[in-house]
Coordinates of C-alpha atoms in Angstrom, one line a residue:
Chain Y
M194 CA 73.7 95.8 0.8
S195 CA 72.1 93.4 3.4
A196 CA 70.0 96.3 4.7
L197 CA 68.8 96.9 1.1
R198 CA 68.0 93.2 0.7
A199 CA 66.1 93.3 4.0
L200 CA 64.1 96.3 2.9
V201 CA 63.2 94.7 -0.4
D202 CA 62.2 91.5 1.3
K203 CA 60.1 93.5 3.7
I204 CA 58.0 95.3 1.1
K205 CA 57.9 92.3 -1.2
P206 CA 54.7 90.7 0.1
Q207 CA 52.7 93.8 -0.8
F208 CA 53.4 93.2 -4.5
E209 CA 52.8 89.4 -4.5
K210 CA 49.5 87.9 -5.5
G211 CA 46.8 89.1 -3.1
G212 CA 49.0 92.0 -1.8
R213 CA 47.8 95.5 -1.7
L214 CA 50.0 96.7 -4.6
E215 CA 49.6 93.6 -6.7
Y216 CA 49.0 95.6 -9.9
L217 CA 52.4 97.1 -9.6
H218 CA 54.0 93.6 -9.5
S219 CA 56.1 94.0 -12.7
T220 CA 57.4 97.4 -11.6
F221 CA 58.5 95.9 -8.3
E222 CA 60.0 92.9 -10.0
A223 CA 62.0 95.1 -12.4
F224 CA 63.6 97.1 -9.5
E225 CA 64.3 94.0 -7.4
S226 CA 66.1 92.2 -10.2
F227 CA 67.9 95.4 -11.1
L228 CA 69.4 95.4 -7.6
F229 CA 69.9 91.7 -7.1
V230 CA 70.5 88.7 -9.2
P231 CA 67.1 86.9 -9.1
N232 CA 67.2 83.8 -6.9
T233 CA 64.7 81.9 -8.9
T234 CA 65.4 78.2 -9.3
T235 CA 64.5 76.1 -12.3
R236 CA 61.7 73.6 -11.8
H237 CA 62.1 71.4 -14.8
G238 CA 64.2 71.1 -18.0
S239 CA 67.7 72.4 -18.0
H240 CA 69.1 73.3 -14.6
I241 CA 72.1 75.2 -15.6
R242 CA 71.8 79.0 -15.6
D243 CA 74.4 81.4 -16.7
Y244 CA 75.0 84.0 -14.0
I245 CA 75.1 86.6 -16.8
D246 CA 71.5 87.2 -17.4
M247 CA 70.1 89.9 -19.6
K248 CA 70.5 92.7 -17.0
R249 CA 74.2 91.9 -16.5
T250 CA 74.7 91.7 -20.3
M251 CA 73.1 95.1 -20.7
S252 CA 75.3 96.6 -18.0
V253 CA 78.4 95.5 -19.8
V254 CA 77.2 97.2 -23.0
V255 CA 76.5 100.4 -21.1
L256 CA 79.9 100.2 -19.6
A257 CA 81.5 99.8 -23.1
L258 CA 79.6 103.0 -24.2
V259 CA 80.7 105.1 -21.3
P260 CA 84.1 106.1 -22.8
A261 CA 82.4 107.3 -25.9
L262 CA 79.7 109.1 -23.9
L263 CA 82.2 111.0 -21.7
F264 CA 84.4 111.9 -24.6
G265 CA 81.3 113.0 -26.5
M266 CA 80.3 115.4 -23.7
W267 CA 83.8 116.9 -23.7
N268 CA 83.9 117.2 -27.4
V269 CA 80.5 119.0 -27.5
G270 CA 82.0 121.7 -25.3
Y271 CA 85.3 121.7 -27.2
Q272 CA 83.6 122.2 -30.5
H273 CA 81.4 124.9 -29.1
F274 CA 84.3 127.0 -27.7
L275 CA 86.4 126.3 -30.7
S276 CA 83.7 127.8 -33.0
H277 CA 83.6 130.9 -30.9
G278 CA 87.3 131.1 -30.9
E279 CA 87.5 131.1 -27.1
A280 CA 90.1 129.3 -25.0
S281 CA 88.6 126.8 -22.6
T282 CA 89.8 124.3 -20.1
L283 CA 89.1 120.6 -20.0
W284 CA 86.4 120.9 -17.3
Q285 CA 84.8 123.9 -19.0
N286 CA 84.4 121.8 -22.1
F287 CA 83.1 118.9 -20.2
W288 CA 80.5 120.7 -18.2
F289 CA 79.3 122.6 -21.2
G290 CA 78.8 119.3 -23.0
F291 CA 77.3 117.7 -19.9
G292 CA 74.7 120.4 -19.8
K293 CA 73.8 119.6 -23.4
V294 CA 73.9 115.9 -23.4
F295 CA 72.7 114.9 -20.0
P296 CA 69.2 116.3 -20.5
I297 CA 68.9 114.2 -23.7
L298 CA 70.0 111.2 -21.8
V299 CA 67.5 111.8 -19.1
V300 CA 64.6 112.4 -21.6
S301 CA 65.5 109.3 -23.5
Y302 CA 65.5 107.1 -20.4
V303 CA 62.4 108.6 -18.8
V304 CA 60.3 108.4 -21.9
G305 CA 61.6 105.0 -23.0
L306 CA 61.5 103.3 -19.6
G307 CA 58.2 104.9 -18.8
I308 CA 56.6 103.4 -21.9
E309 CA 58.2 100.0 -21.2
F310 CA 56.9 100.0 -17.6
I311 CA 53.4 100.9 -18.8
F312 CA 53.3 98.1 -21.4
A313 CA 54.8 95.5 -19.1
Q314 CA 52.2 96.5 -16.5
I315 CA 49.3 96.3 -18.9
R316 CA 50.4 93.0 -20.3
G317 CA 51.4 91.5 -17.0
H318 CA 54.9 90.9 -18.3
E319 CA 58.2 91.4 -16.5
V320 CA 59.8 94.6 -17.4
N321 CA 62.6 93.8 -19.8
E322 CA 65.8 95.6 -19.6
G323 CA 66.5 96.1 -23.3
F324 CA 65.9 99.8 -23.0
L325 CA 68.9 100.3 -20.7
V326 CA 71.1 100.1 -23.7
S327 CA 68.8 101.8 -26.2
G328 CA 68.4 104.7 -23.7
I329 CA 72.1 105.5 -23.7
L330 CA 72.5 104.8 -27.5
I331 CA 69.9 107.4 -28.4
P332 CA 71.7 110.5 -27.0
L333 CA 75.0 109.2 -28.5
I334 CA 73.6 109.2 -32.1
V335 CA 71.9 112.5 -32.2
P336 CA 73.4 116.0 -32.8
P337 CA 74.1 117.8 -29.5
D338 CA 71.5 120.5 -30.2
T339 CA 68.6 118.2 -30.8
P340 CA 65.5 119.7 -29.1
L341 CA 64.4 117.6 -26.1
W342 CA 60.8 117.2 -27.3
M343 CA 62.1 115.7 -30.5
V344 CA 64.1 113.2 -28.6
A345 CA 61.0 112.4 -26.5
I346 CA 58.8 111.8 -29.6
A347 CA 61.4 109.8 -31.4
T348 CA 62.0 107.6 -28.3
A349 CA 58.3 107.0 -27.9
F350 CA 58.0 106.1 -31.5
A351 CA 60.9 103.7 -31.4
V352 CA 59.8 102.0 -28.3
V353 CA 56.1 101.7 -29.3
I354 CA 56.3 101.1 -33.1
G355 CA 59.8 99.6 -33.2
K356 CA 59.5 97.3 -30.3
E357 CA 56.3 97.0 -28.3
V358 CA 54.0 96.2 -31.3
F359 CA 56.2 93.2 -32.0
G360 CA 55.9 92.0 -28.4
G361 CA 58.6 93.8 -26.6
T362 CA 62.3 93.2 -26.0
G363 CA 63.7 90.3 -27.9
M364 CA 60.9 90.3 -30.5
N365 CA 61.7 93.5 -32.4
I366 CA 62.8 93.4 -36.0
L367 CA 64.6 96.8 -36.0
N368 CA 67.1 98.2 -33.6
P369 CA 65.1 100.6 -31.4
A370 CA 67.9 103.2 -31.1
L371 CA 68.3 103.4 -34.9
T372 CA 64.6 103.5 -35.3
A373 CA 64.6 106.6 -33.2
R374 CA 67.4 108.1 -35.3
A375 CA 65.7 107.2 -38.6
F376 CA 62.5 108.8 -37.3
L377 CA 64.3 112.0 -36.4
F378 CA 66.2 112.0 -39.7
F379 CA 63.0 111.8 -41.9
A380 CA 60.7 113.8 -39.6
Y381 CA 62.9 116.7 -38.9
P382 CA 65.6 116.8 -41.6
Q383 CA 66.6 120.4 -40.9
D384 CA 67.6 119.5 -37.4
M385 CA 69.4 116.3 -38.3
S386 CA 71.7 117.3 -41.2
G387 CA 73.4 120.2 -42.8
D388 CA 76.0 122.4 -41.2
K389 CA 74.0 124.1 -38.5
V390 CA 73.3 121.3 -36.0
W391 CA 76.6 119.6 -35.2
I392 CA 78.1 122.1 -32.9
A393 CA 76.0 123.2 -29.9
D394 CA 75.3 127.0 -29.9
K395 CA 77.6 127.5 -32.8
A396 CA 79.0 130.9 -33.8
D397 CA 77.3 131.9 -37.0
A398 CA 80.4 132.5 -39.1
F399 CA 81.9 129.1 -38.4
S400 CA 81.3 126.2 -40.8
G401 CA 80.1 123.4 -38.7
A402 CA 79.6 120.6 -41.1
T403 CA 80.8 117.1 -40.3
P404 CA 83.5 115.7 -42.5
L405 CA 80.9 113.7 -44.4
G406 CA 78.7 116.7 -44.9
D407 CA 81.7 118.8 -45.9
L408 CA 82.3 116.5 -48.9
L409 CA 78.6 116.9 -49.9
V410 CA 79.2 120.4 -51.0
N411 CA 82.2 119.3 -52.9
E412 CA 84.8 120.8 -50.8
P413 CA 88.3 119.6 -51.7
L414 CA 89.7 116.7 -49.8
S415 CA 92.4 118.9 -48.3
S416 CA 89.8 120.9 -46.3
L417 CA 89.0 117.9 -44.3
P418 CA 90.2 117.6 -40.7
S419 CA 93.4 115.7 -40.3
I420 CA 93.2 111.9 -40.2
S421 CA 94.4 111.9 -36.6
D422 CA 91.6 114.4 -35.6
M423 CA 89.0 112.2 -37.2
F424 CA 90.5 109.1 -35.5
W425 CA 90.7 110.5 -32.0
G426 CA 87.4 112.4 -32.5
F427 CA 88.1 116.1 -32.4
I428 CA 85.5 116.8 -35.0
P429 CA 81.9 117.9 -35.0
G430 CA 79.3 115.2 -35.3
S431 CA 76.7 113.3 -33.4
V432 CA 77.6 113.1 -29.7
G433 CA 79.1 109.7 -29.4
E434 CA 80.3 108.8 -32.8
T435 CA 83.2 111.1 -33.4
S436 CA 86.0 109.2 -31.6
T437 CA 86.8 106.1 -33.6
F438 CA 89.4 105.3 -30.9
L439 CA 87.0 105.2 -28.0
I440 CA 84.6 103.2 -30.0
L441 CA 87.3 100.6 -30.6
V442 CA 87.9 100.6 -26.8
G443 CA 84.2 99.8 -26.4
A444 CA 84.6 97.1 -29.1
V445 CA 87.5 95.5 -27.1
I446 CA 85.3 95.4 -23.9
L447 CA 82.5 93.8 -25.8
I448 CA 84.7 91.2 -27.5
I449 CA 86.6 90.3 -24.4
T450 CA 83.4 89.8 -22.3
G451 CA 82.0 87.8 -25.2
I452 CA 78.9 90.0 -25.5
G453 CA 79.4 91.7 -28.8
S454 CA 80.0 89.4 -31.8
W455 CA 83.5 89.9 -33.2
R456 CA 82.3 88.3 -36.4
I457 CA 79.9 91.0 -37.1
M458 CA 82.2 93.9 -36.2
L459 CA 85.0 92.5 -38.4
S460 CA 82.8 91.7 -41.3
V461 CA 81.2 95.1 -41.3
F462 CA 84.6 96.7 -41.5
L463 CA 85.7 94.2 -44.2
G464 CA 82.7 94.7 -46.3
G465 CA 82.9 98.5 -46.1
F466 CA 86.6 98.6 -46.7
G467 CA 86.4 96.2 -49.6
L468 CA 83.8 98.2 -51.5
A469 CA 85.4 101.5 -50.6
T470 CA 88.7 100.2 -52.1
L471 CA 86.9 99.1 -55.2
F472 CA 85.3 102.5 -55.6
W473 CA 88.5 104.2 -54.9
A474 CA 90.3 102.2 -57.6
I475 CA 87.8 102.7 -60.3
G476 CA 86.7 106.2 -59.2
P477 CA 89.1 108.3 -61.3
Y478 CA 87.9 106.5 -64.5
V479 CA 84.2 106.3 -63.8
A480 CA 83.2 109.4 -61.8
P481 CA 86.0 111.8 -61.2
D482 CA 83.6 114.3 -59.8
N483 CA 82.1 112.1 -57.1
V484 CA 84.1 113.0 -54.0
Y485 CA 82.8 110.1 -52.0
M486 CA 83.9 107.7 -54.6
N487 CA 87.4 109.0 -54.7
L488 CA 87.9 108.9 -51.0
P489 CA 90.7 106.7 -49.8
P490 CA 89.0 103.7 -48.2
Y491 CA 90.2 104.2 -44.6
F492 CA 88.4 107.6 -44.6
H493 CA 85.1 105.8 -44.7
M494 CA 86.0 103.9 -41.5
I495 CA 86.7 106.9 -39.4
M496 CA 84.1 109.4 -40.8
G497 CA 80.5 109.5 -39.7
G498 CA 78.8 106.7 -37.9
F499 CA 80.5 103.8 -39.6
A500 CA 82.6 102.6 -36.6
F501 CA 79.9 103.3 -34.1
G502 CA 77.3 101.5 -36.1
A503 CA 79.6 98.5 -36.7
V504 CA 80.4 98.1 -33.0
F505 CA 77.3 99.0 -31.1
M506 CA 74.4 98.9 -33.6
A507 CA 75.1 96.0 -35.9
T508 CA 75.9 93.7 -33.0
D509 CA 72.6 94.1 -31.3
P510 CA 71.9 90.4 -30.5
V511 CA 68.2 90.7 -31.1
T512 CA 68.2 92.2 -34.6
A513 CA 71.4 90.6 -36.0
S514 CA 71.7 87.3 -37.6
Q515 CA 72.0 84.4 -35.1
T516 CA 74.0 81.8 -37.0
S517 CA 77.8 82.2 -37.1
R518 CA 78.0 82.0 -40.8
G519 CA 74.9 84.3 -41.1
K520 CA 76.8 86.9 -39.1
W521 CA 79.5 87.1 -41.7
Y522 CA 77.0 87.7 -44.5
Y523 CA 75.0 90.1 -42.4
G524 CA 78.1 92.1 -41.5
I525 CA 79.6 92.2 -44.9
L526 CA 76.3 93.4 -46.4
I527 CA 76.0 96.1 -43.9
G528 CA 79.4 97.4 -44.7
V529 CA 78.8 97.2 -48.4
M530 CA 75.4 98.9 -48.2
A531 CA 76.7 101.7 -46.0
V532 CA 79.5 102.6 -48.5
L533 CA 77.1 102.1 -51.4
I534 CA 74.6 104.5 -50.0
R535 CA 77.3 107.1 -49.1
V536 CA 78.9 107.0 -52.5
L537 CA 76.0 106.6 -54.9
N538 CA 73.3 108.5 -53.1
P539 CA 74.6 111.9 -51.9
A540 CA 71.2 112.8 -50.5
Y541 CA 72.0 110.5 -47.6
P542 CA 75.6 110.9 -46.8
E543 CA 75.2 108.9 -43.7
G544 CA 74.4 105.4 -45.1
M545 CA 75.3 103.5 -42.0
M546 CA 71.9 103.9 -40.3
L547 CA 69.9 102.9 -43.3
A548 CA 72.3 100.0 -44.1
I549 CA 71.9 98.5 -40.6
L550 CA 68.1 99.0 -40.6
L551 CA 67.9 97.3 -44.0
M552 CA 70.0 94.4 -43.0
N553 CA 68.0 94.1 -39.7
V554 CA 65.0 93.3 -41.9
F555 CA 67.0 90.7 -43.9
A556 CA 68.7 89.0 -40.9
P557 CA 66.1 86.3 -40.4
L558 CA 66.1 85.5 -44.1
I559 CA 69.9 85.1 -44.0
D560 CA 69.6 82.8 -41.0
H561 CA 66.9 80.8 -42.7
Y562 CA 69.1 80.1 -45.7
V563 CA 72.2 79.3 -43.6
V564 CA 70.2 76.8 -41.6
E565 CA 68.6 75.3 -44.7
A566 CA 72.0 75.0 -46.4
N567 CA 73.4 73.2 -43.3
I568 CA 70.5 70.7 -43.3
K569 CA 71.0 70.0 -47.0
K570 CA 74.7 69.4 -46.5
R571 CA 74.2 67.0 -43.6
K572 CA 71.5 65.1 -45.5
K573 CA 73.9 64.7 -48.4
R574 CA 76.6 63.5 -46.0
A575 CA 74.2 61.0 -44.4
K576 CA 73.1 59.7 -47.7
S577 CA 76.6 59.1 -49.0
A578 CA 77.5 57.4 -45.7
Q579 CA 74.5 55.2 -46.1
L580 CA 75.5 54.3 -49.7
A581 CA 79.1 53.5 -48.5
T582 CA 77.9 51.0 -45.9
V583 CA 75.5 49.2 -48.3
Chain Z
M199 CA 4.3 84.3 -56.4
S200 CA 4.6 83.3 -52.8
D201 CA 7.3 85.2 -51.0
R202 CA 6.5 88.2 -49.0
R203 CA 8.7 91.1 -50.0
E204 CA 11.7 91.6 -47.7
P205 CA 11.6 95.1 -46.1
L206 CA 14.2 97.4 -47.5
F207 CA 16.1 97.7 -44.3
S208 CA 15.8 94.3 -42.9
A209 CA 18.4 93.2 -40.4
K210 CA 20.3 91.3 -43.1
N211 CA 20.4 94.4 -45.3
R212 CA 21.4 96.6 -42.4
K213 CA 24.3 94.3 -41.8
L214 CA 25.5 94.7 -45.3
L215 CA 25.8 98.4 -44.6
T216 CA 27.4 98.3 -41.2
A217 CA 29.6 95.2 -41.2
P218 CA 32.2 96.7 -43.5
L219 CA 32.6 99.6 -41.1
S220 CA 34.2 97.4 -38.5
K221 CA 34.2 93.7 -38.6
E222 CA 34.6 93.3 -42.3
N223 CA 36.4 96.5 -43.0
P224 CA 38.0 96.4 -46.4
I225 CA 41.2 98.1 -45.4
T226 CA 41.9 96.9 -41.8
I227 CA 40.5 93.4 -42.0
Q228 CA 40.7 92.3 -45.7
V229 CA 43.7 94.6 -46.4
L230 CA 42.5 95.7 -49.7
G231 CA 42.8 99.1 -51.3
I232 CA 46.0 99.8 -49.3
C233 CA 47.8 101.6 -52.1
S234 CA 45.4 104.4 -52.5
A235 CA 45.1 104.7 -48.7
L236 CA 48.8 105.4 -48.7
A237 CA 48.8 107.7 -51.6
V238 CA 46.0 110.2 -51.1
T239 CA 46.0 110.6 -47.4
V240 CA 48.5 113.4 -47.0
K241 CA 45.7 116.0 -46.8
L242 CA 42.1 115.6 -45.7
E243 CA 40.5 117.2 -48.7
P244 CA 41.8 114.8 -51.4
A245 CA 41.2 111.9 -49.1
F246 CA 37.6 112.9 -48.7
V247 CA 37.1 113.4 -52.4
M248 CA 38.7 110.0 -53.0
A249 CA 36.4 108.4 -50.6
L250 CA 33.4 110.0 -52.3
S251 CA 34.6 108.9 -55.7
V252 CA 35.1 105.3 -54.6
T253 CA 31.6 105.4 -53.1
A254 CA 30.1 106.5 -56.4
V255 CA 32.0 103.9 -58.4
L256 CA 31.4 101.1 -56.1
A257 CA 27.7 101.7 -55.4
V258 CA 26.7 102.3 -59.0
G259 CA 29.1 99.6 -60.3
N260 CA 27.6 97.0 -57.9
V261 CA 24.1 97.9 -59.1
V262 CA 25.1 97.6 -62.8
I263 CA 26.9 94.3 -62.3
S264 CA 24.0 93.0 -60.2
L265 CA 21.6 93.9 -63.0
L266 CA 23.8 92.2 -65.6
R267 CA 24.7 89.2 -63.5
K268 CA 22.5 86.7 -65.3
T269 CA 23.6 87.7 -68.8
I270 CA 27.4 87.8 -68.2
A271 CA 29.1 84.7 -69.4
P272 CA 31.3 83.5 -66.6
R273 CA 34.4 83.2 -68.8
I274 CA 34.4 86.9 -69.7
R275 CA 33.1 88.3 -66.5
I276 CA 36.4 90.0 -65.5
I277 CA 36.4 91.9 -68.7
V278 CA 32.8 93.0 -68.3
Q279 CA 33.5 94.1 -64.8
L280 CA 36.5 96.1 -65.9
V281 CA 34.5 97.8 -68.6
V282 CA 31.9 98.8 -66.1
I283 CA 34.5 100.1 -63.6
A284 CA 36.5 102.0 -66.3
A285 CA 33.4 103.7 -67.6
L286 CA 32.4 104.8 -64.2
V287 CA 35.8 106.0 -63.3
I288 CA 36.0 108.1 -66.4
L289 CA 32.7 109.7 -65.5
V290 CA 33.9 110.4 -62.0
D291 CA 37.2 111.8 -63.3
Q292 CA 35.3 114.2 -65.7
V293 CA 33.0 115.3 -62.9
L294 CA 36.0 116.1 -60.6
K295 CA 37.8 118.0 -63.4
A296 CA 34.7 120.0 -64.0
F297 CA 33.8 120.9 -60.5
V298 CA 36.8 120.6 -58.2
Y299 CA 39.7 121.0 -60.5
D300 CA 42.3 121.7 -57.8
V301 CA 41.6 118.5 -55.9
S302 CA 41.4 116.6 -59.1
K303 CA 44.9 117.8 -59.9
Q304 CA 46.1 116.8 -56.5
L305 CA 44.6 113.3 -56.9
S306 CA 46.1 113.2 -60.4
V307 CA 46.6 109.6 -61.5
F308 CA 45.0 108.1 -58.4
V309 CA 41.5 108.8 -59.7
G310 CA 42.3 106.7 -62.8
L311 CA 43.8 104.1 -60.5
I312 CA 40.4 103.5 -58.8
I313 CA 40.1 101.0 -61.7
T314 CA 42.7 98.9 -60.1
N315 CA 41.4 99.3 -56.5
C316 CA 41.0 95.8 -55.3
I317 CA 38.0 96.6 -53.2
I318 CA 35.9 97.3 -56.3
M319 CA 36.7 94.1 -58.2
G320 CA 36.5 92.2 -54.9
R321 CA 32.9 93.3 -54.2
F322 CA 31.8 92.7 -57.8
E323 CA 33.2 89.2 -57.7
A324 CA 32.2 88.4 -54.2
F325 CA 28.8 90.1 -53.9
A326 CA 27.2 91.7 -56.9
M327 CA 27.7 88.7 -59.2
S328 CA 25.4 86.6 -57.0
N329 CA 23.0 89.0 -55.3
K330 CA 20.0 91.1 -56.1
V331 CA 20.2 94.8 -56.9
W332 CA 19.2 96.4 -53.7
P333 CA 21.5 94.4 -51.4
S334 CA 24.3 94.9 -53.9
F335 CA 23.8 98.7 -53.7
L336 CA 23.9 98.6 -49.9
D337 CA 27.0 96.4 -50.0
G338 CA 28.7 98.9 -52.2
L339 CA 27.8 101.8 -50.0
G340 CA 28.9 99.9 -46.9
N341 CA 32.2 98.9 -48.2
A342 CA 33.0 102.3 -49.7
A343 CA 32.1 103.8 -46.3
G344 CA 34.4 101.3 -44.5
Y345 CA 37.1 102.3 -46.9
G346 CA 36.3 106.0 -46.6
W347 CA 36.4 106.4 -42.9
I348 CA 39.8 104.8 -42.6
L349 CA 41.1 107.1 -45.3
I350 CA 39.7 110.1 -43.5
V351 CA 41.1 109.1 -40.1
V352 CA 44.5 108.5 -41.6
A353 CA 44.4 111.8 -43.5
F354 CA 43.3 113.7 -40.4
F355 CA 46.3 112.6 -38.4
R356 CA 48.7 112.9 -41.3
E357 CA 47.6 116.5 -42.2
L358 CA 47.4 117.6 -38.5
L359 CA 50.9 116.3 -37.6
G360 CA 52.5 116.6 -41.0
S361 CA 51.4 120.0 -42.1
G362 CA 49.8 121.5 -39.0
T363 CA 46.5 122.1 -40.8
I364 CA 43.0 120.5 -41.1
W365 CA 41.3 120.9 -44.4
G366 CA 43.9 123.5 -45.4
Y367 CA 43.3 125.7 -42.3
K368 CA 46.1 126.2 -39.8
V369 CA 45.0 124.7 -36.5
I370 CA 48.3 124.5 -34.7
P371 CA 48.8 128.0 -33.3
Q372 CA 51.7 130.1 -34.4
G373 CA 52.9 130.3 -30.8
F374 CA 53.8 126.6 -30.9
Y375 CA 56.1 127.2 -33.9
D376 CA 57.7 130.2 -32.2
F377 CA 58.3 128.0 -29.3
G378 CA 60.2 125.5 -31.4
Y379 CA 57.6 123.1 -32.6
K380 CA 58.1 121.7 -36.1
D381 CA 55.8 119.8 -38.4
N382 CA 56.7 116.1 -38.7
G383 CA 58.1 115.5 -42.1
L384 CA 57.8 111.7 -41.8
M385 CA 54.0 112.1 -41.6
I386 CA 54.0 113.3 -45.2
L387 CA 55.9 110.3 -46.5
P388 CA 53.9 107.2 -47.4
P389 CA 55.5 104.8 -44.8
M390 CA 53.8 106.8 -42.1
A391 CA 50.4 106.2 -43.6
L392 CA 51.1 102.5 -43.4
I393 CA 52.1 102.9 -39.7
V394 CA 48.9 104.9 -39.0
V395 CA 46.8 102.2 -40.7
G396 CA 48.8 99.7 -38.6
I397 CA 47.9 101.5 -35.4
I398 CA 44.2 101.6 -36.4
I399 CA 44.4 97.8 -36.9
W400 CA 46.1 97.4 -33.5
V401 CA 43.5 99.4 -31.7
Q402 CA 40.6 97.7 -33.5
R403 CA 41.9 94.2 -32.7
N404 CA 42.5 95.2 -29.1
K405 CA 38.9 96.2 -28.8
D406 CA 37.5 93.2 -30.5
K407 CA 39.6 90.1 -29.7
E408 CA 37.7 87.9 -32.2
L409 CA 39.5 89.7 -35.0
I410 CA 42.9 88.5 -33.8
E411 CA 44.2 85.9 -36.3
E412 CA 45.7 82.6 -35.1
N413 CA 49.2 82.2 -36.4

């Protein structure tokens, strides 16, 4: 470690003002602070710094995503061999999935970080580390067979239009990873939905729809995978979203470290569960043919991207509501919207993505009204206290 | 009679023609006429026809309003302006139906909606009501051209990336498709037109820092 520090210190002057490589300053700075906690000291104002800076925060989120990622790789292989009816070992499954998912991961990081570095360089900013998380989220929310060039274009779109035009990390309105997913969904719908894309190199005769997609063609409820399969994740789907269990493991990591907001996670589930229960209760009377409406409410939680979105997407600190009370409204509305879209608009069986993007847009408005309401309340209190003393 | 006649293309008049192309562009700076920019730019051909139609309506309309400007009672000026626009739009619509029926069908209701295009009312109010005929004509041409080139640029990218064609001709070689390339479905949807216009605005303001608004 100290040898590394010495090396960094040795080449540092080249990148300082007046050095030969001054124009690469932000690139250098990014790598230095990636390796070491920056030793900058405050000059004025508050002198307390949390040792958890943004890079450390991002590392925890990446850590929380790793279980889902590893399982996702294994599951890609498992589903592939299953569809061909071949027996396979754990490692065969894993390496097959690794071969599918790892290139997506690399493409997403190379393109996304490349663009971030270029923009930071041009603008003379520090390179921000927001993309460390987006870069791993993108491969987790796409089907395993997504062509790499599509991943590259979607990532570029998400980083440039979703983030850099607003001023970079921390200024974006929409979650970049979901922006990439939405771009793919609307630009290349054949590769993002249906029953062809969810299993890598699927055998033709095998139906490969996700449980959510299965219902779209009005297959009876009994043809769904078992509840335990859906909970543990042995189902076709986007790479990282199938295993509700490992997503919950990630949720626990985020909550214990205090990085993900438990308020948002809980309220998304509450909102979704509440509306799904309501639909389920009135379903038989209102629309007996609507399979989604007559689904027992807990199915919504374990199918599709609901859990993944609630834990990793809705809690994005930049695009979520900032106030504690606002987080409840924000989360509940995401859950409600997701179920609403699933049930009432069968064209988009996966409502989670659209629900979160929509609420991303409304998050600042929610905060505004929460803050206003608080000001009003305190004014009222101050006034009545004044009256009491007079 | 004292004043010497101003030359037809004096510096001032030339500016009427060129300013709307960049610094006073109706779409990217004044943000007018956005709706039709989103609606008709899926393909290049309808966008081009639309640009021509708006040019005709705006240039002729500006002239008519400028001629009438001293006789229009201020209280009913909006109605008079609307009558002029509506008459011109109906003429344009009939001409399109007679000569380029296919395109006219593609444009469908949007030809009629030129009546509500904010650029036209805006120029009548802001310019033709208080200027002479010749400058009004130039102003109409200039603004229509400023509107038109944005439309055409947006349509170019949307058609190229969304359908792989330019003016209906395949330009992306079949080999690309065999290799796995696919047309971008999002380009055909209106939101992408907004984003393309946004990118044009971004580029424009980056080149000309004066245009960046304070906030």
